[in-house]
Amino acid sequence: MIADDEELLRTGLTKMIERMELPVVVVGTASDGLQALDMIAVHEPHVLLTDIRMPNMDGLELIENLAKNQHHIRTIILSGYDDFDYARKALRSGCSDYLVKPPIFTELSELLHSIYLEFSLELEKLIEESKKNEILHRSQVLLKTDFLRTLLVKKNNVSTKRWIEQGDRLGINLGSDTYAVAILRSEKRFERTQKYSTADWELFKYACLNITGEIVDGALSFYDEQEQLVILLPNRYSFEESCEKLQETRMNLSHYLHLSFSVALSASYPFHAIAEAYVEANRLLSVRLLREKSVLVTSKELIHYVNEDVTHHLKQLGELQDSDSLSEIQMKLNHWLETVKIAAYTPQALEKLKQELRVALLTLTQKPPMKQIEHESGFFSSQWLEQLGHADSYSDQLEPIHQMIEQLARQQKAGPHQNQTVEKATAYIQKYYNRSINLVSISEHVHMNPAYFSVMFKKKSGIGVIEFLTEVRMEKAKKLLVETELKTYQIAELVGYNDPAYFSNIFKRQCGITPHEYRNTAAINVTRNQ
């Protein structure tokens, strides 16, 4: 910022600074101290060059005003030879430097450069200090999280008094006699891992924690080892109030972050039994397996889930392996799901069925029709196994199997049409082998998805699409090598390869010898036959 009542000097200083090869920009100029004060409030410059004698408010008043209002700005006085006494007063008021008017280019440049270096050093110190504070903050958060996680499992025999004392040292208030534990588990976990990077998800977790903290009025909240958001609700909340706040939390997380959560709320337990409340809340989340969308389930609903005997439904899963008809398997799975939903199983029983259903589905994929399509397409890949493990409900576990059965049914109906599609594709390859065609362009020609077309083509022809294209090209290349005197690079272009070296490598891999060796061998055979 430049403050001087002489317009010519202001313009000259601006242009002088612009010519300097420094990371310095003039953000504004003022003709007196009052105007400079207003502009400093707006632009917040790091450095002020000011004349001493100006109308309305002179340079001394300006510097004193800045010091009084604690503006952290570096000031440079521009003084005439007869203003030395004023300059000394300015230095006493906090001015950093002074230059004689009009300033010399080199002097001003050196001074601004030295100020820039000082600012850079200060900035580095601030950044370093911020990093230290951030590390300290993270360490404190980790310590608190570790403490609260340990509290919920209570693997050691620490007294309640000791727990409270340890909490106080970490700034954690455990003053309530009783606590209810709420657990928020994110939905669609498999899709989430595909959509967000680890760093992005950490930001989402931080935002969830902040939103939750505001709604539950500072009740202790943290993530357990399964990345579930845990809230310790003290006895100042009634059961109804707790439910209202949890429902509000779900709605806000959905509205602001577009994330869906299922929530479980335990009964209120004495502090020494808080680990039992955590176990109860975790078990309650198993009820989600029966529902088609996210839930808020509470301990009061446990009275409806009393059946522990899963023998009947385990037997039904075993009988699936005896069915050879895909439609029969699908019908049995649907019946199994509908009857499980009304069986009133306990949370522990529901979890057992989830694991047994997973095993049954994995076994089903080894049945001949499904095993064949798995071999061809890799449908039941490691991703599917991960999806199965992260499924929110039984319906989500069954969905991939239903998709596969429907796909097999479509394939069986589409037999004649598929034969026509393969014929159309092979004719296209025979005609355009010398162009830059590939799986995508061939699939577009027959109006099919590339992945599905690739599987179908191989099933019908016994060879992959690209393998067939390569064979066609190699046969054409062999004919040209024998019947013409064209160079190898010319033949490569004529059969669809822009890179002669790549063509030679493919030819040798397919035929066992190089194009040159093939031509020579063919010439020898012709001579012998003559």
Coordinates of C-alpha atoms in Angstrom, one line a residue:
M1 CA 0.0 0.0 0.0
I2 CA 1.3 3.5 -0.9
A3 CA 0.2 6.6 0.9
D4 CA 1.4 10.0 -0.4
D5 CA -0.3 13.2 -1.3
E6 CA 1.7 13.6 -4.5
E7 CA 0.0 11.7 -7.4
L8 CA 3.2 11.7 -9.5
L9 CA 5.2 10.0 -6.7
R10 CA 2.4 7.4 -6.1
T11 CA 2.3 6.6 -9.8
G12 CA 6.1 6.5 -10.0
L13 CA 6.5 4.2 -7.0
T14 CA 3.8 1.8 -8.3
K15 CA 5.6 1.5 -11.7
M16 CA 9.0 1.1 -10.0
I17 CA 7.7 -1.7 -7.8
E18 CA 6.1 -3.4 -10.8
R19 CA 9.5 -3.5 -12.6
M20 CA 11.2 -5.2 -9.6
E21 CA 11.4 -9.0 -10.0
L22 CA 9.9 -9.6 -6.6
P23 CA 6.7 -11.4 -5.4
V24 CA 5.3 -8.0 -4.4
V25 CA 2.1 -6.3 -5.7
V26 CA 0.8 -2.8 -5.0
V27 CA -2.8 -3.4 -3.8
G28 CA -3.7 0.3 -3.6
T29 CA -2.6 3.9 -3.3
A30 CA -4.0 6.7 -1.0
S31 CA -3.6 10.4 -1.0
D32 CA -3.8 10.9 2.8
G33 CA -3.8 9.0 6.1
L34 CA -7.6 8.7 6.4
Q35 CA -8.0 7.2 2.9
A36 CA -5.1 4.9 3.7
L37 CA -6.8 3.6 6.9
D38 CA -10.0 2.7 5.0
M39 CA -8.1 1.0 2.2
I40 CA -5.9 -1.0 4.7
A41 CA -9.0 -2.3 6.4
V42 CA -10.2 -3.6 3.0
H43 CA -7.0 -4.9 1.4
E44 CA -5.0 -5.9 4.6
P45 CA -1.5 -5.2 3.0
H46 CA 1.7 -6.6 4.5
V47 CA 3.7 -3.4 3.9
L48 CA 2.8 0.3 4.0
L49 CA 5.0 3.0 2.3
T50 CA 3.8 6.4 3.6
D51 CA 4.8 10.0 3.4
I52 CA 5.0 11.9 6.6
R53 CA 3.4 15.2 5.6
M54 CA -0.1 14.6 4.2
P55 CA -3.5 16.4 4.6
N56 CA -6.3 15.2 6.9
M57 CA -4.1 12.7 8.6
D58 CA -0.3 12.7 8.3
G59 CA 2.0 9.7 8.3
L60 CA 2.8 9.9 12.0
E61 CA -0.9 9.8 13.0
L62 CA -1.5 7.0 10.5
I63 CA 1.3 4.9 12.0
E64 CA 0.1 5.5 15.6
N65 CA -3.4 4.6 14.6
L66 CA -2.3 1.4 13.1
A67 CA -0.2 0.5 16.2
K68 CA -3.2 1.3 18.5
N69 CA -5.5 -1.0 16.5
Q70 CA -2.9 -3.7 16.5
H71 CA -2.6 -3.9 12.7
H72 CA 0.3 -6.2 11.9
I73 CA 1.7 -4.2 9.1
R74 CA 5.3 -3.3 8.2
T75 CA 5.6 0.5 7.7
I76 CA 8.3 2.3 5.7
I77 CA 8.5 6.1 6.0
L78 CA 9.2 8.2 2.9
S79 CA 10.8 11.4 4.3
G80 CA 12.6 14.5 2.9
Y81 CA 15.9 15.7 4.3
D82 CA 14.1 18.3 6.4
D83 CA 11.8 15.7 7.9
F84 CA 14.4 13.8 10.0
D85 CA 12.8 14.7 13.4
Y86 CA 9.5 13.4 12.1
A87 CA 11.1 10.2 10.9
R88 CA 12.6 9.6 14.4
K89 CA 9.2 10.0 16.0
A90 CA 7.8 7.5 13.4
L91 CA 10.5 5.0 14.3
R92 CA 9.6 5.3 18.0
S93 CA 5.9 4.7 17.1
G94 CA 6.7 1.4 15.5
C95 CA 7.8 2.3 12.0
S96 CA 10.3 -0.3 10.7
D97 CA 12.3 1.6 8.1
Y98 CA 12.6 5.0 6.3
L99 CA 13.8 6.1 2.9
V100 CA 14.6 9.5 1.6
K101 CA 12.2 10.8 -1.1
P102 CA 12.3 10.1 -3.9
P103 CA 13.6 6.5 -3.1
I104 CA 16.3 5.0 -5.3
F105 CA 15.3 1.8 -7.2
T106 CA 18.0 -0.4 -5.7
E107 CA 17.5 0.8 -2.1
L108 CA 13.7 0.2 -2.3
S109 CA 14.2 -3.1 -4.0
E110 CA 16.7 -4.4 -1.5
L111 CA 14.5 -3.3 1.4
L112 CA 11.3 -4.9 0.0
H113 CA 13.3 -8.1 -0.7
S114 CA 14.6 -8.3 2.9
I115 CA 11.0 -7.7 4.2
Y116 CA 9.7 -10.4 1.9
L117 CA 12.4 -12.8 3.3
E118 CA 11.4 -12.0 6.9
F119 CA 7.7 -12.6 6.1
S120 CA 8.6 -15.9 4.4
L121 CA 10.5 -17.0 7.5
E122 CA 7.7 -16.0 9.8
L123 CA 5.2 -17.9 7.6
E124 CA 7.4 -21.0 7.7
K125 CA 7.5 -20.8 11.5
L126 CA 3.7 -20.4 11.6
I127 CA 3.2 -23.4 9.3
E128 CA 5.6 -25.5 11.4
E129 CA 3.8 -24.5 14.5
S130 CA 0.5 -25.3 13.0
K131 CA 1.8 -28.8 12.0
K132 CA 2.9 -29.4 15.6
N133 CA -0.5 -28.3 16.9
E134 CA -2.2 -30.5 14.4
I135 CA -0.1 -33.5 15.4
L136 CA -0.8 -32.7 19.0
H137 CA -4.5 -32.4 18.3
R138 CA -4.5 -35.7 16.4
S139 CA -2.6 -37.4 19.2
Q140 CA -5.2 -36.2 21.7
V141 CA -8.0 -37.4 19.5
L142 CA -6.4 -40.8 19.1
L143 CA -5.7 -41.1 22.9
K144 CA -9.4 -40.2 23.6
T145 CA -10.7 -42.7 21.0
D146 CA -8.4 -45.4 22.2
F147 CA -9.6 -44.8 25.8
L148 CA -13.3 -44.9 24.9
R149 CA -12.8 -48.0 22.8
T150 CA -11.1 -49.7 25.7
L151 CA -14.0 -48.6 28.0
L152 CA -16.5 -50.4 25.8
V153 CA -14.7 -53.7 25.9
K154 CA -13.3 -53.5 29.5
K155 CA -10.8 -56.2 29.2
N156 CA -9.1 -55.1 32.4
N157 CA -10.3 -54.9 35.9
V158 CA -10.2 -51.2 36.4
S159 CA -12.6 -49.7 39.0
T160 CA -15.2 -47.1 38.0
K161 CA -13.4 -44.5 40.0
R162 CA -10.2 -45.2 38.1
W163 CA -12.0 -45.0 34.8
I164 CA -13.4 -41.6 35.7
E165 CA -10.0 -40.3 36.8
Q166 CA -8.3 -41.5 33.6
G167 CA -11.1 -39.8 31.6
D168 CA -10.6 -36.5 33.5
R169 CA -6.9 -36.5 32.6
L170 CA -7.9 -36.7 28.9
G171 CA -10.6 -34.1 29.2
I172 CA -13.4 -36.7 29.0
N173 CA -16.3 -36.2 31.3
L174 CA -17.8 -39.5 32.6
G175 CA -20.0 -38.0 35.2
S176 CA -23.2 -39.8 34.4
D177 CA -24.3 -42.8 36.6
T178 CA -25.9 -44.5 33.6
Y179 CA -25.4 -44.5 29.8
A180 CA -27.3 -45.8 26.8
V181 CA -25.1 -46.7 23.8
A182 CA -26.1 -45.8 20.3
I183 CA -24.3 -47.1 17.2
L184 CA -24.6 -45.6 13.7
R185 CA -23.5 -47.9 10.9
S186 CA -23.2 -46.6 7.4
E187 CA -25.2 -48.3 4.6
K188 CA -24.0 -49.5 1.2
R189 CA -20.5 -50.0 2.5
F190 CA -19.3 -51.8 -0.6
E191 CA -20.5 -49.1 -3.0
R192 CA -18.9 -46.5 -0.7
T193 CA -15.5 -48.2 -1.0
Q194 CA -15.8 -48.1 -4.8
K195 CA -16.9 -44.4 -4.9
Y196 CA -14.7 -42.7 -2.3
S197 CA -10.9 -42.8 -1.7
T198 CA -9.7 -43.5 1.8
A199 CA -8.8 -39.8 2.2
D200 CA -12.3 -38.7 1.0
W201 CA -14.0 -41.1 3.5
E202 CA -11.9 -39.7 6.3
L203 CA -13.3 -36.3 5.5
F204 CA -16.8 -37.7 5.5
K205 CA -16.2 -39.4 8.9
Y206 CA -15.0 -36.1 10.3
A207 CA -18.1 -34.3 9.0
C208 CA -20.4 -37.0 10.5
L209 CA -18.7 -36.6 13.8
N210 CA -19.2 -32.9 13.8
I211 CA -22.9 -33.0 12.8
T212 CA -23.6 -35.7 15.4
G213 CA -21.8 -33.8 18.1
E214 CA -23.9 -30.6 17.5
I215 CA -27.2 -32.6 17.7
V216 CA -26.4 -34.6 20.8
D217 CA -25.2 -31.5 22.6
G218 CA -21.6 -32.7 23.2
A219 CA -22.4 -36.3 24.3
L220 CA -19.3 -38.5 23.8
S221 CA -19.1 -39.7 20.2
F222 CA -16.3 -41.6 18.4
Y223 CA -15.6 -44.4 16.0
D224 CA -15.1 -47.9 17.1
E225 CA -12.7 -50.4 15.3
Q226 CA -15.4 -51.3 12.7
E227 CA -15.7 -47.6 11.8
Q228 CA -19.1 -47.4 13.4
L229 CA -20.1 -44.1 15.0
V230 CA -20.7 -44.7 18.7
I231 CA -22.5 -42.3 21.0
L232 CA -22.6 -42.5 24.8
L233 CA -25.9 -41.0 25.8
P234 CA -25.9 -39.9 29.5
N235 CA -28.9 -40.2 31.8
R236 CA -30.0 -36.6 31.2
Y237 CA -31.7 -37.9 28.1
S238 CA -34.9 -39.8 28.3
F239 CA -35.5 -42.7 26.0
E240 CA -37.8 -40.6 23.8
E241 CA -35.3 -37.7 23.7
S242 CA -32.5 -40.1 22.7
C243 CA -34.7 -41.5 19.8
E244 CA -35.6 -38.0 18.6
K245 CA -31.9 -36.9 18.6
L246 CA -30.8 -40.1 16.8
Q247 CA -33.5 -39.7 14.2
E248 CA -32.5 -36.0 13.7
T249 CA -28.9 -37.1 13.3
R250 CA -29.9 -39.6 10.6
M251 CA -31.9 -37.0 8.7
N252 CA -29.1 -34.4 8.8
L253 CA -26.4 -36.9 7.7
S254 CA -28.7 -37.9 4.8
H255 CA -29.5 -34.3 3.9
Y256 CA -26.1 -32.7 4.1
L257 CA -23.8 -35.6 3.2
H258 CA -26.1 -37.9 1.3
L259 CA -25.2 -40.8 3.5
S260 CA -27.6 -43.4 4.9
F261 CA -27.2 -44.9 8.4
S262 CA -28.9 -47.6 10.4
V263 CA -29.0 -46.9 14.1
A264 CA -29.3 -49.1 17.2
L265 CA -30.0 -47.8 20.7
S266 CA -29.3 -49.9 23.8
A267 CA -31.1 -49.8 27.1
S268 CA -29.7 -47.5 29.8
Y269 CA -26.9 -49.3 31.8
P270 CA -25.0 -48.4 34.9
F271 CA -21.5 -47.1 34.1
H272 CA -19.8 -50.3 35.3
A273 CA -21.9 -52.2 32.7
I274 CA -21.4 -49.9 29.7
A275 CA -19.6 -52.6 27.8
E276 CA -22.8 -54.7 27.9
A277 CA -24.8 -51.7 26.5
Y278 CA -22.3 -51.6 23.6
V279 CA -22.7 -55.4 22.9
E280 CA -26.5 -55.0 23.0
A281 CA -26.5 -52.1 20.5
N282 CA -24.2 -54.1 18.1
R283 CA -26.6 -57.1 18.3
L284 CA -29.6 -54.9 17.6
L285 CA -28.1 -53.8 14.3
S286 CA -28.6 -57.4 13.1
V287 CA -32.3 -56.6 12.8
R288 CA -31.3 -54.6 9.7
L289 CA -30.8 -57.9 7.9
L290 CA -34.6 -58.4 7.8
R291 CA -35.4 -54.9 6.4
E292 CA -35.2 -53.5 2.9
K293 CA -33.9 -50.1 4.0
S294 CA -32.0 -48.4 6.9
V295 CA -33.6 -48.6 10.4
L296 CA -33.6 -47.1 13.8
V297 CA -34.0 -50.1 16.2
T298 CA -34.1 -49.9 20.0
S299 CA -33.7 -52.3 22.9
K300 CA -37.5 -52.2 23.4
E301 CA -37.9 -54.2 20.2
L302 CA -35.9 -57.1 21.6
I303 CA -39.1 -58.5 23.1
H304 CA -40.3 -59.3 19.6
Y305 CA -37.1 -61.4 18.7
V306 CA -37.0 -64.5 20.9
N307 CA -36.5 -67.5 18.6
E308 CA -33.0 -69.0 18.8
D309 CA -33.6 -72.2 16.9
V310 CA -32.4 -71.8 13.3
T311 CA -32.4 -75.5 12.5
H312 CA -35.3 -75.3 10.0
H313 CA -33.8 -72.6 7.9
L314 CA -30.3 -74.1 8.0
K315 CA -31.8 -77.3 6.6
Q316 CA -33.5 -75.3 3.8
L317 CA -30.1 -73.8 2.8
G318 CA -28.6 -77.2 2.7
E319 CA -31.4 -78.5 0.4
L320 CA -30.6 -75.8 -2.1
Q321 CA -27.7 -77.9 -3.3
D322 CA -30.0 -80.7 -4.4
S323 CA -31.8 -78.4 -6.9
D324 CA -30.6 -78.4 -10.5
S325 CA -33.3 -76.1 -11.8
L326 CA -32.3 -72.4 -11.7
S327 CA -35.9 -71.3 -11.4
E328 CA -36.4 -73.8 -8.5
I329 CA -33.3 -72.4 -6.7
Q330 CA -34.6 -68.8 -7.1
M331 CA -38.1 -69.8 -5.8
K332 CA -36.5 -71.6 -2.8
L333 CA -34.3 -68.6 -2.0
N334 CA -37.3 -66.2 -2.1
H335 CA -39.3 -68.6 0.1
W336 CA -36.4 -68.9 2.6
L337 CA -36.2 -65.1 2.9
E338 CA -39.9 -64.6 3.4
T339 CA -40.1 -67.2 6.1
V340 CA -37.0 -65.9 7.9
K341 CA -38.6 -62.4 8.1
I342 CA -41.5 -63.8 10.2
A343 CA -39.5 -66.3 12.3
A344 CA -38.8 -63.7 15.1
Y345 CA -35.2 -64.8 15.4
T346 CA -32.9 -63.2 18.0
P347 CA -30.1 -61.0 16.8
Q348 CA -27.6 -63.8 17.5
A349 CA -29.6 -66.2 15.4
L350 CA -29.9 -63.6 12.5
E351 CA -26.1 -63.2 12.5
K352 CA -25.6 -67.0 12.3
L353 CA -28.0 -67.2 9.4
K354 CA -26.1 -64.5 7.6
Q355 CA -22.9 -66.4 7.8
E356 CA -24.6 -69.7 6.7
L357 CA -26.4 -68.0 3.8
R358 CA -23.0 -66.7 2.6
V359 CA -21.6 -70.2 2.7
A360 CA -24.6 -71.6 0.9
L361 CA -24.4 -69.0 -1.9
L362 CA -20.7 -69.6 -2.4
T363 CA -21.5 -73.3 -2.8
L364 CA -24.3 -72.6 -5.3
T365 CA -21.8 -70.8 -7.5
Q366 CA -20.0 -74.1 -8.0
K367 CA -23.1 -75.8 -9.5
P368 CA -22.6 -76.5 -13.3
P369 CA -24.6 -73.7 -14.9
M370 CA -23.2 -71.0 -12.7
K371 CA -19.7 -72.4 -12.6
Q372 CA -19.6 -72.3 -16.4
I373 CA -20.6 -68.6 -16.6
E374 CA -18.3 -67.8 -13.7
H375 CA -15.4 -69.4 -15.7
E376 CA -16.3 -67.4 -18.8
S377 CA -17.1 -64.0 -17.2
G378 CA -15.5 -63.9 -13.7
F379 CA -18.9 -62.8 -12.4
F380 CA -18.3 -64.2 -8.9
S381 CA -15.0 -62.3 -8.4
S382 CA -13.3 -61.1 -5.3
Q383 CA -15.4 -57.9 -5.6
W384 CA -18.6 -60.0 -5.3
L385 CA -17.2 -61.7 -2.2
E386 CA -16.5 -58.3 -0.7
Q387 CA -20.0 -57.2 -1.6
L388 CA -21.4 -60.3 0.1
G389 CA -19.5 -59.5 3.3
H390 CA -20.7 -55.9 3.4
A391 CA -24.3 -56.6 2.5
D392 CA -26.8 -54.7 4.7
S393 CA -29.6 -57.2 4.4
Y394 CA -30.4 -60.8 3.3
S395 CA -31.9 -59.3 0.2
D396 CA -28.6 -57.6 -0.7
Q397 CA -26.8 -61.0 -0.2
L398 CA -29.2 -62.7 -2.6
E399 CA -29.3 -60.0 -5.3
P400 CA -26.1 -61.2 -7.2
I401 CA -27.4 -64.7 -7.3
H402 CA -30.8 -63.6 -8.6
Q403 CA -29.0 -61.5 -11.3
M404 CA -26.9 -64.5 -12.4
I405 CA -30.0 -66.8 -12.6
E406 CA -31.8 -64.2 -14.7
Q407 CA -28.8 -63.7 -16.9
L408 CA -28.6 -67.5 -17.5
A409 CA -32.3 -67.6 -18.4
R410 CA -31.8 -64.8 -20.9
Q411 CA -28.9 -66.6 -22.5
Q412 CA -30.9 -69.8 -22.9
K413 CA -33.7 -67.9 -24.6
A414 CA -31.3 -65.9 -26.8
G415 CA -29.5 -68.9 -28.4
P416 CA -30.5 -68.5 -32.1
H417 CA -30.2 -64.7 -31.9
Q418 CA -26.6 -65.1 -30.4
N419 CA -25.6 -67.3 -33.4
Q420 CA -26.7 -64.6 -35.8
T421 CA -24.8 -62.0 -33.7
V422 CA -21.6 -64.1 -33.9
E423 CA -22.0 -64.5 -37.6
K424 CA -22.5 -60.8 -38.0
A425 CA -19.4 -60.1 -35.9
T426 CA -17.1 -62.5 -37.8
A427 CA -18.3 -61.1 -41.2
Y428 CA -17.4 -57.6 -39.9
I429 CA -14.0 -58.8 -38.8
Q430 CA -13.3 -60.5 -42.2
K431 CA -14.2 -57.3 -44.0
Y432 CA -12.5 -54.7 -41.8
Y433 CA -9.5 -56.6 -40.4
N434 CA -7.2 -54.1 -42.1
R435 CA -8.6 -51.2 -40.1
S436 CA -8.1 -50.1 -36.5
I437 CA -10.9 -52.2 -35.0
N438 CA -11.1 -53.7 -31.5
L439 CA -13.5 -55.3 -29.1
V440 CA -15.4 -52.0 -28.4
S441 CA -15.9 -51.2 -32.1
I442 CA -16.9 -54.7 -33.0
S443 CA -19.4 -54.8 -30.0
E444 CA -20.9 -51.5 -31.2
H445 CA -21.4 -52.9 -34.6
V446 CA -23.5 -55.8 -33.2
H447 CA -25.1 -53.4 -30.6
M448 CA -24.0 -55.3 -27.5
N449 CA -22.1 -54.6 -24.2
P450 CA -18.4 -55.4 -24.8
A451 CA -18.0 -57.5 -21.7
Y452 CA -21.1 -59.6 -22.4
F453 CA -20.4 -59.9 -26.1
S454 CA -16.9 -61.1 -25.4
V455 CA -18.2 -63.9 -23.2
M456 CA -21.0 -64.8 -25.6
F457 CA -18.6 -64.9 -28.7
K458 CA -16.2 -67.2 -27.0
K459 CA -18.9 -69.5 -25.8
K460 CA -20.4 -69.8 -29.3
S461 CA -17.2 -69.9 -31.4
G462 CA -14.7 -71.4 -28.9
I463 CA -12.3 -68.5 -29.4
G464 CA -12.0 -65.0 -28.1
V465 CA -12.9 -61.9 -30.2
I466 CA -9.4 -60.6 -30.3
E467 CA -7.9 -64.0 -30.9
F468 CA -10.2 -64.4 -33.9
L469 CA -9.2 -61.0 -35.3
T470 CA -5.5 -61.8 -34.9
E471 CA -5.9 -65.2 -36.7
V472 CA -7.7 -63.5 -39.6
R473 CA -4.9 -60.9 -39.8
M474 CA -2.1 -63.5 -39.6
E475 CA -3.7 -65.6 -42.4
K476 CA -3.9 -62.5 -44.7
A477 CA -0.3 -61.6 -43.8
K478 CA 0.9 -65.1 -44.7
K479 CA -0.8 -64.8 -48.1
L480 CA 0.9 -61.5 -48.8
L481 CA 4.3 -62.7 -47.7
V482 CA 4.1 -65.6 -50.2
E483 CA 2.3 -63.9 -53.1
T484 CA 3.9 -60.5 -53.1
E485 CA 7.3 -58.9 -52.6
L486 CA 6.0 -56.2 -50.3
K487 CA 8.2 -55.1 -47.3
T488 CA 7.2 -56.3 -43.9
Y489 CA 6.1 -52.8 -42.8
Q490 CA 3.9 -52.5 -45.8
I491 CA 2.2 -55.8 -45.1
A492 CA 1.8 -54.8 -41.4
E493 CA -0.2 -51.7 -42.6
L494 CA -2.3 -53.8 -45.0
V495 CA -3.4 -56.1 -42.2
G496 CA -4.2 -53.5 -39.6
Y497 CA -1.0 -52.9 -37.7
N498 CA 0.6 -49.4 -37.6
D499 CA 3.7 -50.6 -35.8
P500 CA 5.8 -53.0 -37.8
A501 CA 7.7 -54.2 -34.8
Y502 CA 4.5 -55.1 -32.9
F503 CA 3.3 -56.9 -36.0
S504 CA 6.5 -59.0 -36.2
N505 CA 6.2 -59.9 -32.5
I506 CA 2.5 -61.0 -32.9
F507 CA 3.4 -62.9 -36.1
K508 CA 6.2 -64.8 -34.4
R509 CA 4.0 -65.5 -31.4
Q510 CA 1.3 -67.0 -33.6
C511 CA 3.5 -68.8 -36.2
G512 CA 6.7 -69.5 -34.3
I513 CA 8.9 -67.7 -36.8
T514 CA 9.4 -64.1 -38.0
P515 CA 7.7 -62.8 -41.2
H516 CA 11.1 -62.8 -43.0
E517 CA 11.8 -66.4 -42.0
Y518 CA 8.2 -67.4 -43.1
R519 CA 8.8 -65.9 -46.5
N520 CA 12.1 -67.6 -47.0
T521 CA 10.6 -71.0 -45.9
A522 CA 7.7 -70.6 -48.2
A523 CA 10.1 -69.8 -51.2
I524 CA 12.2 -72.9 -50.5
N525 CA 9.1 -75.1 -50.4
V526 CA 7.9 -73.6 -53.8
T527 CA 11.3 -74.3 -55.3
R528 CA 11.3 -77.9 -54.1
N529 CA 7.8 -78.5 -55.5
Q530 CA 9.0 -77.2 -58.9

